[in-house]
Structure formats: structure tokens, C-alpha cells
Coordinates of C-alpha atoms in Angstrom, one line a residue:
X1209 CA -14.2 -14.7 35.5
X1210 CA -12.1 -13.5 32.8
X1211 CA -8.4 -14.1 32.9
X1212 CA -5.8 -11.4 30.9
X1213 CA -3.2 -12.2 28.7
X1214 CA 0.2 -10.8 29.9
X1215 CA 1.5 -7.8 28.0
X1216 CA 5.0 -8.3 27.0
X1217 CA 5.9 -5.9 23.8
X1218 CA 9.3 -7.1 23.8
X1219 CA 9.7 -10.8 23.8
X1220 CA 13.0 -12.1 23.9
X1221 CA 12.1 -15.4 22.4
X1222 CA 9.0 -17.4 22.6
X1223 CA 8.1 -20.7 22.6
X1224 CA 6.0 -24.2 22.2
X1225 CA 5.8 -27.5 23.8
X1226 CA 6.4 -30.1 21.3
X1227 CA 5.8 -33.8 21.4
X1228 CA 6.5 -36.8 19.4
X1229 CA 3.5 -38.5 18.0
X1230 CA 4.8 -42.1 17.5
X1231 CA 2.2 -43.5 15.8
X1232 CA 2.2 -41.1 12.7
X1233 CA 5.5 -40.5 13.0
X1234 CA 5.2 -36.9 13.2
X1235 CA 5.8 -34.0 15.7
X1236 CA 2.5 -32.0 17.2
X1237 CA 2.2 -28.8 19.5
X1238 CA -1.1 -27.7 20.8
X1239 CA -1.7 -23.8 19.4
X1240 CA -4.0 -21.6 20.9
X1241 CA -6.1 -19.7 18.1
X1242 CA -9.1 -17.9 18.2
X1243 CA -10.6 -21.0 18.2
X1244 CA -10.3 -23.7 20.8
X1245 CA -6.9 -25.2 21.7
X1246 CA -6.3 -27.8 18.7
X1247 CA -3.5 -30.0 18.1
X1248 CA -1.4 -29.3 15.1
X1249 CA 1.5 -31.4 13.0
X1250 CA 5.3 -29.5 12.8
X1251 CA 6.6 -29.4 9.0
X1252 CA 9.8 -28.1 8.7
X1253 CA 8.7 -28.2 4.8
X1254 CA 6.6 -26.3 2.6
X1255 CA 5.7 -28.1 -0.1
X1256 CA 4.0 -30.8 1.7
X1257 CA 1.6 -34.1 0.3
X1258 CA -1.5 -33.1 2.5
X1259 CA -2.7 -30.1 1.4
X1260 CA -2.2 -27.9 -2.0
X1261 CA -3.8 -24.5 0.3
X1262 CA -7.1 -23.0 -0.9
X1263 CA -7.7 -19.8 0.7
X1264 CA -5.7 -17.3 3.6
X1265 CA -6.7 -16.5 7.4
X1266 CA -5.6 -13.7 9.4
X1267 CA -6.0 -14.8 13.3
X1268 CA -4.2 -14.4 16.2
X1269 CA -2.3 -16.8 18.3
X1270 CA -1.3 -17.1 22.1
X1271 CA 2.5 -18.3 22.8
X1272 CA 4.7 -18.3 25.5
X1273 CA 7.3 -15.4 25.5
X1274 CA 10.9 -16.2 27.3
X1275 CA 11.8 -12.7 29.3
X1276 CA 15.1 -12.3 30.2
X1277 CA 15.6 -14.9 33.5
X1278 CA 12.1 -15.8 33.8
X1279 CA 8.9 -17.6 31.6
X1280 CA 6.4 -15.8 33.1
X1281 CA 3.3 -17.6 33.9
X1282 CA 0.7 -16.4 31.3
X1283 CA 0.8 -16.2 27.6
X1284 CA 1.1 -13.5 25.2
X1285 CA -1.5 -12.2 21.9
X1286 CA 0.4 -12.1 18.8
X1287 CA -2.4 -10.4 16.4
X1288 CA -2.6 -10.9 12.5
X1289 CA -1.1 -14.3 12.1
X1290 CA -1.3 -15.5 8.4
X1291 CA -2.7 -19.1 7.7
X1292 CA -3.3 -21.3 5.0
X1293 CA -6.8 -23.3 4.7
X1294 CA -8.0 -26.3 2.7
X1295 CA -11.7 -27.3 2.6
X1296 CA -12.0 -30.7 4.3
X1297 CA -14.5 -32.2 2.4
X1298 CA -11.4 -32.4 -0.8
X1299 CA -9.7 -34.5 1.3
X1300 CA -10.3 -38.4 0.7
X1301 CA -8.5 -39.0 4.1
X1302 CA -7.2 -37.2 7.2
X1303 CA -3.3 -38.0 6.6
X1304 CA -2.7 -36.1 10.1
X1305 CA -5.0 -38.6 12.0
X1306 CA -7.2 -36.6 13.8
X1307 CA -4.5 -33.5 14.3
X1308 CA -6.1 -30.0 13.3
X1309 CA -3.9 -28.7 10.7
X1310 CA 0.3 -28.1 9.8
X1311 CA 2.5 -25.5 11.8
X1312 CA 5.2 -24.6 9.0
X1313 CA 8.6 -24.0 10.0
X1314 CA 9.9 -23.6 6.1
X1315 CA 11.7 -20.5 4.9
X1316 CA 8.6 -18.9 3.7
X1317 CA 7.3 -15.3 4.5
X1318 CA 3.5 -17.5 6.2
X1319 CA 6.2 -19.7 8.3
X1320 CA 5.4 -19.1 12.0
X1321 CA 9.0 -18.3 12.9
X1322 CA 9.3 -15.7 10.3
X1323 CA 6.2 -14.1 11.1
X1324 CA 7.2 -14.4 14.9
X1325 CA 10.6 -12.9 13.9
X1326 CA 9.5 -9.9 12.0
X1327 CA 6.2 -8.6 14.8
X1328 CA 8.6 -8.6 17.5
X1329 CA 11.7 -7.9 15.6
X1330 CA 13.5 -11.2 16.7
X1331 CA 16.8 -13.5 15.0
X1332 CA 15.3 -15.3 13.0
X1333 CA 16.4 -18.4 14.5
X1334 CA 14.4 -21.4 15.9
X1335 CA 15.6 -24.6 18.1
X1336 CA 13.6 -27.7 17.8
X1337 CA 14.3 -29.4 21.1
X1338 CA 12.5 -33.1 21.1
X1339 CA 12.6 -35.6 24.2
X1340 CA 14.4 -39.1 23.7
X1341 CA 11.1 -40.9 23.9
X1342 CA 6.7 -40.0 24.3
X1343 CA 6.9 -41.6 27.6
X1344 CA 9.4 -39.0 28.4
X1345 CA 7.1 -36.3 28.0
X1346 CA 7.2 -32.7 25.9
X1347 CA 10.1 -30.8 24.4
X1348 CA 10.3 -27.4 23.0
X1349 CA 10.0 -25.4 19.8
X1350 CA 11.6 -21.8 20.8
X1351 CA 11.6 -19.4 17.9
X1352 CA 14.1 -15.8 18.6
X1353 CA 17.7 -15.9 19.6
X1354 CA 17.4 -16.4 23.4
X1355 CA 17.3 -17.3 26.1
X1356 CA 15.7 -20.7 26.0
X1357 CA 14.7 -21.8 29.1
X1358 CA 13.3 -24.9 29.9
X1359 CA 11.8 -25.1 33.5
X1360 CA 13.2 -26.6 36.1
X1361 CA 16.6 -26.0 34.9
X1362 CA 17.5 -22.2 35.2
X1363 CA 20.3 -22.2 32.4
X1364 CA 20.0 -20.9 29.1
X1365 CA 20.0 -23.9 26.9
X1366 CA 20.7 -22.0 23.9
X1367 CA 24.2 -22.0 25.3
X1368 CA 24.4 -25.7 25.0
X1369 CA 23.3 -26.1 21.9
X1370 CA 25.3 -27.6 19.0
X1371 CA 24.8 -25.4 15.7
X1372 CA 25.5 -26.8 11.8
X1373 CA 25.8 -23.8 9.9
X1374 CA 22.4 -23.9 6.7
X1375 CA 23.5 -23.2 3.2
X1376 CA 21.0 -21.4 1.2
X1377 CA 20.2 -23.3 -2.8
X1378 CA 19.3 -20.1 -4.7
X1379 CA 17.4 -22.4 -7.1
X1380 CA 13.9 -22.9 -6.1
X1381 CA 12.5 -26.1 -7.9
X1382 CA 8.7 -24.7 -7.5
X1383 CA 8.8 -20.7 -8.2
X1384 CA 11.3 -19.7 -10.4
X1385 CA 13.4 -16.4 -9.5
X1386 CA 13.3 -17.2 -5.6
X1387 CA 16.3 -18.8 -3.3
X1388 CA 14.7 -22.4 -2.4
X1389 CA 12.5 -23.0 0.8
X1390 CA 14.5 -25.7 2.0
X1391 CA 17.0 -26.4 4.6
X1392 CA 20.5 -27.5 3.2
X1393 CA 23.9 -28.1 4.9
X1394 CA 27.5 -27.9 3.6
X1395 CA 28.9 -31.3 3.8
X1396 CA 32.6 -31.5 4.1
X1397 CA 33.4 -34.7 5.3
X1398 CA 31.8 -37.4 7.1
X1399 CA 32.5 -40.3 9.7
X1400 CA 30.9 -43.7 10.0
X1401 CA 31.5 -45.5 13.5
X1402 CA 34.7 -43.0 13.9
X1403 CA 35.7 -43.9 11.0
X1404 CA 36.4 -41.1 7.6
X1405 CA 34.2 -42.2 4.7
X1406 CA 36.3 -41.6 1.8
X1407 CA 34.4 -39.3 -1.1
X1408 CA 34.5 -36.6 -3.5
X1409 CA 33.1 -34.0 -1.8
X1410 CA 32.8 -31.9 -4.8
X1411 CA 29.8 -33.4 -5.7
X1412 CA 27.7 -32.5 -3.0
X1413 CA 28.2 -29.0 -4.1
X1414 CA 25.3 -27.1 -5.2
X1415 CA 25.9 -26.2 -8.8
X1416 CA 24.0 -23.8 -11.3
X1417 CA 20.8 -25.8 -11.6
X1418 CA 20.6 -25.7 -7.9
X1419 CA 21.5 -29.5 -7.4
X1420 CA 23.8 -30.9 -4.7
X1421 CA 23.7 -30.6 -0.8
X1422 CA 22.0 -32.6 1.9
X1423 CA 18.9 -31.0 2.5
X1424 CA 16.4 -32.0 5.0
X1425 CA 13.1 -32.7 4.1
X1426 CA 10.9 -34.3 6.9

């Protein structure tokens, strides 16, 4: 019996489950490839320590699309999905223990959210959403502007969500002439315990040389 993929050509966002993996201290989602199901690590960072990249894939993917009210029940083909491979025999170790490769969420053109964002024309905007504990179960990674909607509860949790503005360093350390990869925030003042912590907040500014700001780097 063979089971069809629902056709949805306008998506409003989609989505993953997400999980915590406690004992490598990383996140993982199952993606379904071409291949069979495989487990695969979240990086919100590019330039990561596992792999250096060694050649390019062009695959296609099933995901969840979120459709107005609903998540409807099957999945959707996203064709011509760009990835990155290593050859596993260079690698000494696996440092993903047993995981089957890295789901980039970096500003890059190969990140999965900006390739999401540009097929189906979506905001290029995604909402990690992770539960307190593993024993707790999966959260979600939703890539579009909305709605995200998180079965049983019928509200649009994108509502609820608390935003932090990103600042963009246009100083990339690793290729010269482009705006960085990274994530950074403006920091204006902070609090300890309720409490103001008293510094200059001058020098968290990002300066010529593209130093300065929190950024976060998993």
C-alpha cells in the first residue's frame, strides 16, 4: 500500500519535534530524507568542531506544515534541499554519538530555515521551543511566521512568545566581505536576582573590527 504526501503549496509555517538529548548535551529531531528516518543534532552555529564539509547533496525532505487552524495529519515534500557531507571514515570519532548528521539553523543561505523561508516564501523566522526536562517529552522547532501550534492546545503559541530583538555584526571572522553568521543581542542593561548590575554598556558595543555583543554560540 502506498501512502501520499499531502499537497500543501502554501504552508503557513512548518515544523519539527525537537528533543533534548541529555547525555551529549545536545538537541536532536528526527528528519525524514530520501533515506530512512535518521536522527540528526540542532546547531544553531555554523562553524562547528565536527565536520569541516567535503562535498554538497541536493535531496528532499518531509516536514510538517502548520495551515491556518489546523496541522494536518500527513507531511509535506520540500524538493531540492541543499546539504553538506563529510566522509566518515576522516572522522577518528563520532562526536554526535550515534546521531546521523547536523541540522543548521545559522544565518547561512544551506540553513534549513532559510531554505524553508525562500521555497515557500515564508518570514524568515524560527522558534525553538524545548520541554523543561527528557522525561517530559518533545518540543518543537517551527520555522515561518505562524501560527505555531502545538497539539492539544488550540492557541497560537507564537502569540505567547517572548521576542529579544538580534543585532546583525557585519564583520564576519571566517569570510571577509560578508555580515557574520552569528546570532548577537544588544545588551542594554542587565539584572542579577532583581537586582541592576552596574556597567559600561558601551563596551558591549560592536565596533569596526566587529567585536562586542553577546552572541550565542551553542
Amino acid at each position: 500500500m502506498t501512502l501520499a504526501l499531502a499537497t500543501i503549496h502554501q504552508p503557513t509555517a512548518l515544523s519539527l519535534a525537537a528533543q533534548e538529548n541529555a547525555k551529549l548535551l545536545k538537541v536532536q529531531t528526527a528528519l525524514s530524507a530520501m533515506t530512512p528516518l535518521d536522527q540528526v543534532a540542532i546547531d544553531l552555529y555554523f562553524n562547528n568542531s565536527l565536520v569541516k564539509g567535503q562535498g554538497l547533496g541536493d535531496d528532499r525532505i518531509s516536514i510538517s506544515p502548520t495551515q491556518g487552524a489546523t496541522v494536518p495529519v500527513s507531511d509535506i515534500y520540500v524538493p531540492h534541499i541543499l546539504s553538506g557531507c563529510v566522509d566518515t571514515s576522516r572522522l577518528s570519532v563520532n562526536p554526535l554519538g550515534g546521531l546521523q548528521g547536523i541540522l543548521g539553523l545559522g544565518r547561512t543561505p544551506i540553513a534549513l530555515p532559510t531554505q524553508l523561508s525562500t521555497t515557500y516564501k515564508l518570514p524568515l523566522k524560527f522558534a525553538l521551543c524545548l520541554p523543561s526536562s527528557v522525561e517530559r517529552g518533545y518540543g518543537d522547532l517551527f520555522i515561518g511566521g505562524g501560527p505555531y501550534l502545538m497539539p492539544p492546545f488550540t492557541e497560537d503559541v507564537s502569540k505567547l512568545l517572548l521576542k529579544t530583538p538580534l543585532v546583525v555584526n557585519h564583520v564576519n571572522k571566517h569570510k571577509k566581505g560578508d555580515p557574520s553568521h552569528e546570532y548577537f543581542t544588544g545588551v542594554k542593561s542587565m539584572k542579577l536576582d532583581r537586582h541592576v548590575v552596574n556597567f559600561n554598556a558601551s563596551l558591549l558595543s560592536i565596533d569596526k573590527n566587529g567585536v562586542g555583543e553577546p552572541n550565542y554560540v551553542p
